[in-house]
N, CA, C and O atoms as a GROMACS GRO file, in nm:
protein
  540
    1UNK      N    1  -4.803   4.785 -11.072
    1UNK     CA    2  -4.758   4.712 -10.956
    1UNK      C    3  -4.718   4.573 -11.003
    1UNK      O    4  -4.790   4.508 -11.078
    2UNK      N    5  -4.602   4.528 -10.957
    2UNK     CA    6  -4.553   4.394 -10.989
    2UNK      C    7  -4.540   4.314 -10.861
    2UNK      O    8  -4.474   4.358 -10.767
    3UNK      N    9  -4.603   4.198 -10.857
    3UNK     CA   10  -4.595   4.110 -10.740
    3UNK      C   11  -4.542   3.975 -10.785
    3UNK      O   12  -4.600   3.910 -10.872
    4UNK      N   13  -4.432   3.934 -10.724
    4UNK     CA   14  -4.374   3.804 -10.754
    4UNK      C   15  -4.434   3.698 -10.662
    4UNK      O   16  -4.429   3.712 -10.540
    5UNK      N   17  -4.490   3.592 -10.722
    5UNK     CA   18  -4.534   3.473 -10.649
    5UNK      C   19  -4.625   3.507 -10.529
    5UNK      O   20  -4.595   3.468 -10.416
    6UNK      N   21  -4.733   3.577 -10.553
    6UNK     CA   22  -4.821   3.624 -10.446
    6UNK      C   23  -4.880   3.508 -10.367
    6UNK      O   24  -4.933   3.412 -10.423
    7UNK      N   25  -4.870   3.520 -10.234
    7UNK     CA   26  -4.925   3.419 -10.144
    7UNK      C   27  -5.065   3.463 -10.100
    7UNK      O   28  -5.083   3.515  -9.990
    8UNK      N   29  -5.161   3.441 -10.188
    8UNK     CA   30  -5.301   3.474 -10.159
    8UNK      C   31  -5.388   3.379 -10.240
    8UNK      O   32  -5.343   3.325 -10.341
    9UNK      N   33  -5.512   3.358 -10.197
    9UNK     CA   34  -5.603   3.272 -10.274
    9UNK      C   35  -5.624   3.326 -10.415
    9UNK      O   36  -5.617   3.447 -10.438
   10UNK      N   37  -5.649   3.237 -10.510
   10UNK     CA   38  -5.664   3.276 -10.650
   10UNK      C   39  -5.775   3.378 -10.672
   10UNK      O   40  -5.763   3.462 -10.761
   11UNK      N   41  -5.881   3.372 -10.594
   11UNK     CA   42  -5.994   3.464 -10.610
   11UNK      C   43  -5.988   3.584 -10.514
   11UNK      O   44  -6.091   3.645 -10.486
   12UNK      N   45  -5.870   3.616 -10.465
   12UNK     CA   46  -5.854   3.723 -10.365
   12UNK      C   47  -5.902   3.859 -10.415
   12UNK      O   48  -5.948   3.940 -10.335
   13UNK      N   49  -5.893   3.885 -10.545
   13UNK     CA   50  -5.931   4.017 -10.596
   13UNK      C   51  -6.083   4.030 -10.610
   13UNK      O   52  -6.134   4.140 -10.631
   14UNK      N   53  -6.153   3.921 -10.600
   14UNK     CA   54  -6.299   3.924 -10.598
   14UNK      C   55  -6.351   3.912 -10.455
   14UNK      O   56  -6.451   3.974 -10.419
   15UNK      N   57  -6.281   3.832 -10.374
   15UNK     CA   58  -6.330   3.802 -10.239
   15UNK      C   59  -6.272   3.890 -10.128
   15UNK      O   60  -6.342   3.921 -10.031
   16UNK      N   61  -6.145   3.931 -10.139
   16UNK     CA   62  -6.079   4.001 -10.028
   16UNK      C   63  -6.034   4.142 -10.061
   16UNK      O   64  -6.058   4.234  -9.982
   17UNK      N   65  -5.972   4.162 -10.174
   17UNK     CA   66  -5.914   4.292 -10.209
   17UNK      C   67  -6.006   4.370 -10.303
   17UNK      O   68  -5.962   4.424 -10.404
   18UNK      N   69  -6.133   4.375 -10.269
   18UNK     CA   70  -6.232   4.436 -10.357
   18UNK      C   71  -6.214   4.586 -10.373
   18UNK      O   72  -6.256   4.641 -10.475
   19UNK      N   73  -6.153   4.654 -10.277
   19UNK     CA   74  -6.137   4.799 -10.288
   19UNK      C   75  -6.030   4.838 -10.390
   19UNK      O   76  -6.020   4.955 -10.426
   20UNK      N   77  -5.950   4.743 -10.438
   20UNK     CA   78  -5.850   4.775 -10.540
   20UNK      C   79  -5.916   4.808 -10.674
   20UNK      O   80  -5.861   4.883 -10.754
   21UNK      N   81  -6.033   4.751 -10.698
   21UNK     CA   82  -6.103   4.771 -10.824
   21UNK      C   83  -6.248   4.811 -10.796
   21UNK      O   84  -6.339   4.734 -10.826
   22UNK      N   85  -6.270   4.931 -10.739
   22UNK     CA   86  -6.406   4.971 -10.706
   22UNK      C   87  -6.489   4.998 -10.831
   22UNK      O   88  -6.435   5.030 -10.937
   23UNK      N   89  -6.618   4.986 -10.816
   23UNK     CA   90  -6.709   5.018 -10.926
   23UNK      C   91  -6.699   5.167 -10.956
   23UNK      O   92  -6.669   5.245 -10.866
   24UNK      N   93  -6.723   5.207 -11.080
   24UNK     CA   94  -6.718   5.350 -11.114
   24UNK      C   95  -6.807   5.432 -11.020
   24UNK      O   96  -6.920   5.394 -10.992
   25UNK      N   97  -6.754   5.543 -10.974
   25UNK     CA   98  -6.830   5.631 -10.886
   25UNK      C   99  -6.824   5.594 -10.740
   25UNK      O  100  -6.880   5.665 -10.656
   26UNK      N  101  -6.757   5.483 -10.705
   26UNK     CA  102  -6.747   5.440 -10.566
   26UNK      C  103  -6.608   5.469 -10.513
   26UNK      O  104  -6.510   5.458 -10.587
   27UNK      N  105  -6.598   5.505 -10.386
   27UNK     CA  106  -6.469   5.532 -10.324
   27UNK      C  107  -6.391   5.403 -10.306
   27UNK      O  108  -6.449   5.294 -10.298
   28UNK      N  109  -6.262   5.414 -10.300
   28UNK     CA  110  -6.176   5.298 -10.279
   28UNK      C  111  -6.033   5.337 -10.306
   28UNK      O  112  -6.000   5.455 -10.314
   29UNK      N  113  -5.949   5.238 -10.321
   29UNK     CA  114  -5.808   5.261 -10.351
   29UNK      C  115  -5.778   5.202 -10.488
   29UNK      O  116  -5.712   5.098 -10.498
   30UNK      N  117  -5.826   5.266 -10.594
   30UNK     CA  118  -5.812   5.206 -10.727
   30UNK      C  119  -5.669   5.204 -10.777
   30UNK      O  120  -5.592   5.298 -10.755
   31UNK      N  121  -5.635   5.098 -10.843
   31UNK     CA  122  -5.508   5.091 -10.914
   31UNK      C  123  -5.532   5.147 -11.053
   31UNK      O  124  -5.624   5.103 -11.122
   32UNK      N  125  -5.452   5.241 -11.093
   32UNK     CA  126  -5.470   5.302 -11.225
   32UNK      C  127  -5.388   5.230 -11.332
   32UNK      O  128  -5.422   5.233 -11.450
   33UNK      N  129  -5.281   5.166 -11.291
   33UNK     CA  130  -5.195   5.096 -11.386
   33UNK      C  131  -5.218   4.946 -11.377
   33UNK      O  132  -5.306   4.900 -11.306
   34UNK      N  133  -5.138   4.872 -11.449
   34UNK     CA  134  -5.156   4.726 -11.446
   34UNK      C  135  -5.110   4.666 -11.314
   34UNK      O  136  -5.020   4.717 -11.247
   35UNK      N  137  -5.174   4.557 -11.277
   35UNK     CA  138  -5.132   4.473 -11.166
   35UNK      C  139  -5.077   4.346 -11.230
   35UNK      O  140  -5.152   4.268 -11.288
   36UNK      N  141  -4.946   4.326 -11.220
   36UNK     CA  142  -4.878   4.216 -11.287
   36UNK      C  143  -4.832   4.117 -11.181
   36UNK      O  144  -4.763   4.154 -11.086
   37UNK      N  145  -4.871   3.990 -11.198
   37UNK     CA  146  -4.841   3.887 -11.098
   37UNK      C  147  -4.778   3.766 -11.165
   37UNK      O  148  -4.831   3.712 -11.262
   38UNK      N  149  -4.664   3.722 -11.111
   38UNK     CA  150  -4.600   3.602 -11.165
   38UNK      C  151  -4.655   3.479 -11.095
   38UNK      O  152  -4.704   3.486 -10.982
   39UNK      N  153  -4.646   3.366 -11.165
   39UNK     CA  154  -4.682   3.238 -11.104
   39UNK      C  155  -4.597   3.128 -11.166
   39UNK      O  156  -4.548   3.140 -11.278
   40UNK      N  157  -4.582   3.020 -11.090
   40UNK     CA  158  -4.506   2.904 -11.136
   40UNK      C  159  -4.565   2.778 -11.074
   40UNK      O  160  -4.590   2.773 -10.954
   41UNK      N  161  -4.587   2.679 -11.154
   41UNK     CA  162  -4.642   2.553 -11.100
   41UNK      C  163  -4.544   2.486 -11.007
   41UNK      O  164  -4.581   2.391 -10.938
   42UNK      N  165  -4.419   2.532 -11.002
   42UNK     CA  166  -4.317   2.479 -10.913
   42UNK      C  167  -4.317   2.548 -10.777
   42UNK      O  168  -4.235   2.513 -10.691
   43UNK      N  169  -4.406   2.643 -10.754
   43UNK     CA  170  -4.414   2.716 -10.627
   43UNK      C  171  -4.491   2.629 -10.527
   43UNK      O  172  -4.614   2.626 -10.527
   44UNK      N  173  -4.416   2.558 -10.441
   44UNK     CA  174  -4.479   2.470 -10.343
   44UNK      C  175  -4.544   2.548 -10.229
   44UNK      O  176  -4.643   2.501 -10.172
   45UNK      N  177  -4.491   2.664 -10.194
   45UNK     CA  178  -4.549   2.742 -10.085
   45UNK      C  179  -4.694   2.780 -10.116
   45UNK      O  180  -4.780   2.771 -10.028
   46UNK      N  181  -4.721   2.822 -10.238
   46UNK     CA  182  -4.857   2.862 -10.274
   46UNK      C  183  -4.932   2.753 -10.350
   46UNK      O  184  -5.047   2.772 -10.388
   47UNK      N  185  -4.868   2.642 -10.372
   47UNK     CA  186  -4.932   2.527 -10.434
   47UNK      C  187  -4.964   2.423 -10.329
   47UNK      O  188  -5.076   2.418 -10.278
   48UNK      N  189  -4.868   2.340 -10.298
   48UNK     CA  190  -4.885   2.230 -10.202
   48UNK      C  191  -4.934   2.278 -10.066
   48UNK      O  192  -5.032   2.225 -10.014
   49UNK      N  193  -4.867   2.378 -10.009
   49UNK     CA  194  -4.901   2.419  -9.873
   49UNK      C  195  -5.034   2.495  -9.866
   49UNK      O  196  -5.111   2.473  -9.773
   50UNK      N  197  -5.062   2.583  -9.962
   50UNK     CA  198  -5.194   2.650  -9.964
   50UNK      C  199  -5.305   2.548  -9.987
   50UNK      O  200  -5.412   2.556  -9.926
   51UNK      N  201  -5.280   2.452 -10.073
   51UNK     CA  202  -5.380   2.348 -10.100
   51UNK      C  203  -5.414   2.273  -9.972
   51UNK      O  204  -5.531   2.246  -9.946
   52UNK      N  205  -5.314   2.240  -9.894
   52UNK     CA  206  -5.338   2.168  -9.767
   52UNK      C  207  -5.409   2.256  -9.666
   52UNK      O  208  -5.501   2.210  -9.598
   53UNK      N  209  -5.368   2.381  -9.655
   53UNK     CA  210  -5.423   2.469  -9.551
   53UNK      C  211  -5.558   2.530  -9.588
   53UNK      O  212  -5.644   2.545  -9.502
   54UNK      N  213  -5.576   2.565  -9.716
   54UNK     CA  214  -5.695   2.640  -9.756
   54UNK      C  215  -5.786   2.566  -9.853
   54UNK      O  216  -5.896   2.612  -9.883
   55UNK      N  217  -5.741   2.450  -9.901
   55UNK     CA  218  -5.823   2.373  -9.993
   55UNK      C  219  -5.810   2.416 -10.139
   55UNK      O  220  -5.880   2.361 -10.225
   56UNK      N  221  -5.724   2.511 -10.167
   56UNK     CA  222  -5.703   2.558 -10.306
   56UNK      C  223  -5.563   2.616 -10.318
   56UNK      O  224  -5.507   2.667 -10.221
   57UNK      N  225  -5.508   2.608 -10.437
   57UNK     CA  226  -5.375   2.665 -10.459
   57UNK      C  227  -5.383   2.817 -10.462
   57UNK      O  228  -5.490   2.875 -10.480
   58UNK      N  229  -5.269   2.881 -10.442
   58UNK     CA  230  -5.263   3.027 -10.439
   58UNK      C  231  -5.223   3.086 -10.573
   58UNK      O  232  -5.193   3.014 -10.668
   59UNK      N  233  -5.222   3.218 -10.578
   59UNK     CA  234  -5.188   3.292 -10.700
   59UNK      C  235  -5.047   3.260 -10.747
   59UNK      O  236  -5.026   3.244 -10.868
   60UNK      N  237  -4.950   3.250 -10.656
   60UNK     CA  238  -4.812   3.223 -10.693
   60UNK      C  239  -4.792   3.090 -10.763
   60UNK      O  240  -4.692   3.072 -10.833
   61UNK      N  241  -4.884   2.998 -10.744
   61UNK     CA  242  -4.876   2.867 -10.808
   61UNK      C  243  -4.957   2.861 -10.937
   61UNK      O  244  -4.908   2.811 -11.038
   62UNK      N  245  -5.078   2.912 -10.935
   62UNK     CA  246  -5.172   2.892 -11.046
   62UNK      C  247  -5.218   3.018 -11.116
   62UNK      O  248  -5.296   3.010 -11.212
   63UNK      N  249  -5.173   3.135 -11.072
   63UNK     CA  250  -5.218   3.259 -11.132
   63UNK      C  251  -5.348   3.306 -11.069
   63UNK      O  252  -5.407   3.238 -10.985
   64UNK      N  253  -5.392   3.423 -11.111
   64UNK     CA  254  -5.514   3.484 -11.058
   64UNK      C  255  -5.635   3.410 -11.112
   64UNK      O  256  -5.639   3.371 -11.228
   65UNK      N  257  -5.734   3.392 -11.026
   65UNK     CA  258  -5.860   3.329 -11.066
   65UNK      C  259  -5.962   3.434 -11.107
   65UNK      O  260  -5.936   3.515 -11.197
   66UNK      N  261  -6.078   3.434 -11.042
   66UNK     CA  262  -6.184   3.530 -11.074
   66UNK      C  263  -6.142   3.672 -11.036
   66UNK      O  264  -6.076   3.693 -10.934
   67UNK      N  265  -6.181   3.768 -11.118
   67UNK     CA  266  -6.153   3.909 -11.090
   67UNK      C  267  -6.271   3.994 -11.137
   67UNK      O  268  -6.347   3.951 -11.224
   68UNK      N  269  -6.287   4.114 -11.079
   68UNK     CA  270  -6.394   4.202 -11.122
   68UNK      C  271  -6.360   4.280 -11.250
   68UNK      O  272  -6.444   4.352 -11.302
   69UNK      N  273  -6.238   4.264 -11.300
   69UNK     CA  274  -6.194   4.333 -11.421
   69UNK      C  275  -6.132   4.231 -11.516
   69UNK      O  276  -6.088   4.124 -11.472
   70UNK      N  277  -6.128   4.261 -11.646
   70UNK     CA  278  -6.065   4.169 -11.740
   70UNK      C  279  -5.916   4.149 -11.709
   70UNK      O  280  -5.850   4.239 -11.656
   71UNK      N  281  -5.866   4.032 -11.741
   71UNK     CA  282  -5.725   4.001 -11.720
   71UNK      C  283  -5.667   3.932 -11.842
   71UNK      O  284  -5.740   3.885 -11.929
   72UNK      N  285  -5.534   3.928 -11.848
   72UNK     CA  286  -5.467   3.859 -11.958
   72UNK      C  287  -5.359   3.770 -11.901
   72UNK      O  288  -5.326   3.778 -11.782
   73UNK      N  289  -5.304   3.683 -11.986
   73UNK     CA  290  -5.198   3.592 -11.945
   73UNK      C  291  -5.088   3.590 -12.051
   73UNK      O  292  -5.116   3.584 -12.170
   74UNK      N  293  -4.962   3.597 -12.003
   74UNK     CA  294  -4.847   3.590 -12.091
   74UNK      C  295  -4.741   3.502 -12.025
   74UNK      O  296  -4.754   3.467 -11.908
   75UNK      N  297  -4.637   3.467 -12.100
   75UNK     CA  298  -4.522   3.396 -12.044
   75UNK      C  299  -4.412   3.497 -12.011
   75UNK      O  300  -4.400   3.600 -12.077
   76UNK      N  301  -4.334   3.467 -11.908
   76UNK     CA  302  -4.217   3.548 -11.876
   76UNK      C  303  -4.122   3.541 -11.995
   76UNK      O  304  -4.095   3.432 -12.047
   77UNK      N  305  -4.071   3.654 -12.037
   77UNK     CA  306  -3.982   3.662 -12.153
   77UNK      C  307  -3.835   3.650 -12.110
   77UNK      O  308  -3.800   3.678 -11.996
   78UNK      N  309  -3.752   3.608 -12.203
   78UNK     CA  310  -3.609   3.612 -12.181
   78UNK      C  311  -3.565   3.758 -12.189
   78UNK      O  312  -3.642   3.844 -12.234
   79UNK      N  313  -3.445   3.787 -12.148
   79UNK     CA  314  -3.396   3.925 -12.153
   79UNK      C  315  -3.375   3.973 -12.296
   79UNK      O  316  -3.362   4.093 -12.320
   80UNK      N  317  -3.372   3.883 -12.390
   80UNK     CA  318  -3.352   3.919 -12.531
   80UNK      C  319  -3.484   3.940 -12.606
   80UNK      O  320  -3.483   3.977 -12.724
   81UNK      N  321  -3.595   3.918 -12.539
   81UNK     CA  322  -3.726   3.931 -12.602
   81UNK      C  323  -3.803   4.045 -12.537
   81UNK      O  324  -3.829   4.042 -12.417
   82UNK      N  325  -3.839   4.144 -12.615
   82UNK     CA  326  -3.908   4.262 -12.562
   82UNK      C  327  -4.053   4.232 -12.528
   82UNK      O  328  -4.117   4.147 -12.590
   83UNK      N  329  -4.104   4.303 -12.429
   83UNK     CA  330  -4.247   4.303 -12.398
   83UNK      C  331  -4.310   4.415 -12.479
   83UNK      O  332  -4.264   4.528 -12.474
   84UNK      N  333  -4.415   4.384 -12.552
   84UNK     CA  334  -4.488   4.488 -12.625
   84UNK      C  335  -4.584   4.555 -12.526
   84UNK      O  336  -4.622   4.496 -12.425
   85UNK      N  337  -4.621   4.676 -12.556
   85UNK     CA  338  -4.715   4.747 -12.470
   85UNK      C  339  -4.845   4.668 -12.455
   85UNK      O  340  -4.900   4.663 -12.345
   86UNK      N  341  -4.893   4.608 -12.562
   86UNK     CA  342  -5.020   4.535 -12.551
   86UNK      C  343  -5.007   4.405 -12.471
   86UNK      O  344  -5.108   4.344 -12.437
   87UNK      N  345  -4.884   4.360 -12.441
   87UNK     CA  346  -4.865   4.246 -12.350
   87UNK      C  347  -4.897   4.286 -12.206
   87UNK      O  348  -4.950   4.206 -12.129
   88UNK      N  349  -4.864   4.409 -12.171
   88UNK     CA  350  -4.871   4.454 -12.032
   88UNK      C  351  -4.980   4.555 -12.006
   88UNK      O  352  -5.001   4.594 -11.891
   89UNK      N  353  -5.051   4.599 -12.108
   89UNK     CA  354  -5.151   4.705 -12.095
   89UNK      C  355  -5.290   4.648 -12.063
   89UNK      O  356  -5.384   4.662 -12.141
   90UNK      N  357  -5.300   4.583 -11.947
   90UNK     CA  358  -5.426   4.526 -11.899
   90UNK      C  359  -5.435   4.554 -11.750
   90UNK      O  360  -5.332   4.577 -11.686
   91UNK      N  361  -5.553   4.552 -11.695
   91UNK     CA  362  -5.568   4.579 -11.551
   91UNK      C  363  -5.496   4.473 -11.469
   91UNK      O  364  -5.429   4.506 -11.371
   92UNK      N  365  -5.508   4.346 -11.507
   92UNK     CA  366  -5.439   4.236 -11.439
   92UNK      C  367  -5.369   4.152 -11.545
   92UNK      O  368  -5.430   4.113 -11.645
   93UNK      N  369  -5.241   4.125 -11.522
   93UNK     CA  370  -5.163   4.043 -11.615
   93UNK      C  371  -5.102   3.927 -11.536
   93UNK      O  372  -5.023   3.949 -11.445
   94UNK      N  373  -5.140   3.804 -11.572
   94UNK     CA  374  -5.080   3.684 -11.517
   94UNK      C  375  -4.956   3.652 -11.599
   94UNK      O  376  -4.963   3.646 -11.722
   95UNK      N  377  -4.842   3.633 -11.533
   95UNK     CA  378  -4.718   3.602 -11.603
   95UNK      C  379  -4.673   3.462 -11.561
   95UNK      O  380  -4.633   3.440 -11.446
   96UNK      N  381  -4.681   3.367 -11.654
   96UNK     CA  382  -4.638   3.230 -11.627
   96UNK      C  383  -4.485   3.226 -11.632
   96UNK      O  384  -4.426   3.242 -11.739
   97UNK      N  385  -4.423   3.205 -11.518
   97UNK     CA  386  -4.278   3.202 -11.508
   97UNK      C  387  -4.226   3.062 -11.478
   97UNK      O  388  -4.111   3.046 -11.436
   98UNK      N  389  -4.309   2.962 -11.500
   98UNK     CA  390  -4.273   2.824 -11.465
   98UNK      C  391  -4.151   2.770 -11.537
   98UNK      O  392  -4.086   2.678 -11.487
   99UNK      N  393  -4.120   2.823 -11.653
   99UNK     CA  394  -4.002   2.774 -11.725
   99UNK      C  395  -3.873   2.817 -11.655
   99UNK      O  396  -3.768   2.756 -11.676
  100UNK      N  397  -3.879   2.923 -11.571
  100UNK     CA  398  -3.759   2.973 -11.504
  100UNK      C  399  -3.767   2.961 -11.353
  100UNK      O  400  -3.671   2.917 -11.290
  101UNK      N  401  -3.879   3.000 -11.293
  101UNK     CA  402  -3.893   2.994 -11.148
  101UNK      C  403  -3.925   2.849 -11.112
  101UNK      O  404  -4.039   2.805 -11.122
  102UNK      N  405  -3.821   2.776 -11.070
  102UNK     CA  406  -3.839   2.632 -11.048
  102UNK      C  407  -3.799   2.583 -10.910
  102UNK      O  408  -3.862   2.490 -10.860
  103UNK      N  409  -3.699   2.640 -10.847
  103UNK     CA  410  -3.659   2.581 -10.720
  103UNK      C  411  -3.571   2.667 -10.635
  103UNK      O  412  -3.449   2.648 -10.638
  104UNK      N  413  -3.624   2.758 -10.561
  104UNK     CA  414  -3.547   2.851 -10.480
  104UNK      C  415  -3.415   2.801 -10.425
  104UNK      O  416  -3.401   2.683 -10.391
  105UNK      N  417  -3.320   2.891 -10.417
  105UNK     CA  418  -3.187   2.867 -10.362
  105UNK      C  419  -3.114   2.756 -10.436
  105UNK      O  420  -3.035   2.684 -10.375
  106UNK      N  421  -3.138   2.742 -10.564
  106UNK     CA  422  -3.061   2.650 -10.646
  106UNK      C  423  -3.101   2.504 -10.637
  106UNK      O  424  -3.033   2.418 -10.693
  107UNK      N  425  -3.210   2.475 -10.569
  107UNK     CA  426  -3.253   2.335 -10.559
  107UNK      C  427  -3.405   2.326 -10.560
  107UNK      O  428  -3.473   2.411 -10.504
  108UNK      N  429  -3.457   2.225 -10.623
  108UNK     CA  430  -3.602   2.201 -10.622
  108UNK      C  431  -3.647   2.138 -10.491
  108UNK      O  432  -3.766   2.125 -10.467
  109UNK      N  433  -3.552   2.099 -10.407
  109UNK     CA  434  -3.586   2.032 -10.282
  109UNK      C  435  -3.624   2.129 -10.172
  109UNK      O  436  -3.659   2.086 -10.062
  110UNK      N  437  -3.619   2.259 -10.199
  110UNK     CA  438  -3.660   2.359 -10.101
  110UNK      C  439  -3.807   2.337 -10.066
  110UNK      O  440  -3.888   2.313 -10.156
  111UNK      N  441  -3.844   2.345  -9.937
  111UNK     CA  442  -3.985   2.329  -9.900
  111UNK      C  443  -4.078   2.428  -9.969
  111UNK      O  444  -4.196   2.399  -9.991
  112UNK      N  445  -4.025   2.546 -10.004
  112UNK     CA  446  -4.107   2.648 -10.070
  112UNK      C  447  -4.106   2.633 -10.222
  112UNK      O  448  -4.183   2.700 -10.290
  113UNK      N  449  -4.020   2.546 -10.275
  113UNK     CA  450  -4.012   2.530 -10.420
  113UNK      C  451  -3.969   2.661 -10.484
  113UNK      O  452  -3.869   2.720 -10.445
  114UNK      N  453  -4.043   2.704 -10.583
  114UNK     CA  454  -4.008   2.824 -10.660
  114UNK      C  455  -4.059   2.954 -10.596
  114UNK      O  456  -4.050   3.060 -10.658
  115UNK      N  457  -4.112   2.947 -10.477
  115UNK     CA  458  -4.175   3.066 -10.418
  115UNK      C  459  -4.080   3.185 -10.409
  115UNK      O  460  -4.122   3.299 -10.430
  116UNK      N  461  -3.955   3.162 -10.379
  116UNK     CA  462  -3.858   3.271 -10.368
  116UNK      C  463  -3.756   3.270 -10.482
  116UNK      O  464  -3.651   3.333 -10.472
  117UNK      N  465  -3.787   3.199 -10.588
  117UNK     CA  466  -3.692   3.182 -10.698
  117UNK      C  467  -3.719   3.282 -10.810
  117UNK      O  468  -3.737   3.243 -10.926
  118UNK      N  469  -3.723   3.411 -10.776
  118UNK     CA  470  -3.749   3.513 -10.878
  118UNK      C  471  -3.631   3.608 -10.896
  118UNK      O  472  -3.644   3.710 -10.963
  119UNK      N  473  -3.519   3.576 -10.837
  119UNK     CA  474  -3.402   3.664 -10.847
  119UNK      C  475  -3.322   3.630 -10.972
  119UNK      O  476  -3.214   3.570 -10.966
  120UNK      N  477  -3.376   3.670 -11.086
  120UNK     CA  478  -3.317   3.642 -11.216
  120UNK      C  479  -3.317   3.770 -11.300
  120UNK      O  480  -3.398   3.859 -11.276
  121UNK      N  481  -3.228   3.779 -11.398
  121UNK     CA  482  -3.230   3.895 -11.489
  121UNK      C  483  -3.365   3.910 -11.560
  121UNK      O  484  -3.405   4.023 -11.590
  122UNK      N  485  -3.434   3.801 -11.587
  122UNK     CA  486  -3.564   3.808 -11.654
  122UNK      C  487  -3.669   3.879 -11.568
  122UNK      O  488  -3.759   3.944 -11.622
  123UNK      N  489  -3.657   3.869 -11.436
  123UNK     CA  490  -3.748   3.941 -11.346
  123UNK      C  491  -3.722   4.091 -11.355
  123UNK      O  492  -3.816   4.171 -11.358
  124UNK      N  493  -3.596   4.129 -11.359
  124UNK     CA  494  -3.561   4.270 -11.376
  124UNK      C  495  -3.608   4.322 -11.512
  124UNK      O  496  -3.654   4.435 -11.524
  125UNK      N  497  -3.596   4.238 -11.612
  125UNK     CA  498  -3.641   4.274 -11.747
  125UNK      C  499  -3.791   4.305 -11.747
  125UNK      O  500  -3.835   4.402 -11.809
  126UNK      N  501  -3.869   4.224 -11.676
  126UNK     CA  502  -4.014   4.248 -11.665
  126UNK      C  503  -4.039   4.380 -11.592
  126UNK      O  504  -4.119   4.461 -11.639
  127UNK      N  505  -3.974   4.402 -11.480
  127UNK     CA  506  -3.993   4.525 -11.403
  127UNK      C  507  -3.953   4.649 -11.484
  127UNK      O  508  -4.026   4.748 -11.486
  128UNK      N  509  -3.838   4.643 -11.549
  128UNK     CA  510  -3.793   4.758 -11.627
  128UNK      C  511  -3.881   4.782 -11.749
  128UNK      O  512  -3.898   4.896 -11.791
  129UNK      N  513  -3.937   4.677 -11.806
  129UNK     CA  514  -4.030   4.692 -11.918
  129UNK      C  515  -4.157   4.762 -11.873
  129UNK      O  516  -4.209   4.848 -11.944
  130UNK      N  517  -4.208   4.726 -11.757
  130UNK     CA  518  -4.325   4.794 -11.701
  130UNK      C  519  -4.295   4.941 -11.678
  130UNK      O  520  -4.377   5.028 -11.709
  131UNK      N  521  -4.178   4.969 -11.625
  131UNK     CA  522  -4.138   5.106 -11.600
  131UNK      C  523  -4.129   5.184 -11.730
  131UNK      O  524  -4.177   5.298 -11.738
  132UNK      N  525  -4.068   5.125 -11.832
  132UNK     CA  526  -4.054   5.191 -11.960
  132UNK      C  527  -4.189   5.220 -12.024
  132UNK      O  528  -4.210   5.328 -12.079
  133UNK      N  529  -4.282   5.125 -12.016
  133UNK     CA  530  -4.414   5.143 -12.076
  133UNK      C  531  -4.500   5.243 -11.999
  133UNK      O  532  -4.602   5.290 -12.051
  134UNK      N  533  -4.461   5.276 -11.875
  134UNK     CA  534  -4.543   5.368 -11.796
  134UNK      C  535  -4.518   5.514 -11.830
  134UNK      O  536  -4.590   5.602 -11.785
  135UNK      N  537  -4.416   5.540 -11.910
  135UNK     CA  538  -4.381   5.679 -11.947
  135UNK      C  539  -4.480   5.739 -12.040
  135UNK      O  540  -4.465   5.855 -12.080
   0.00000   0.00000   0.00000
């Protein structure tokens, strides 16, 4: 599963979405593949606005916080740089996209900042790499 700039608290997978990663032998809705989430420090919707409303930045700004399963962190790659299987073969993968996701709709002055600024070839490259590694 790939989620771009998720608007949820950083600890949502420990505090709210606990059924995604149930303990062995317990019922739930387990994810069998990786959960890949992008983030950018330029995402004002999940940075500035979540900070004001909830007292903490969201996943889309700062990446995933506490989780019940191990996680990893990588940078978003250019379309000319391949993702290795071991880059994406984790239960949760934080992808720092701050070098590219900077200011939705062509301007940093957008109230949401980079929240909707994921429509790039590099985003497709990440999605297609996940698809290729799932075979």
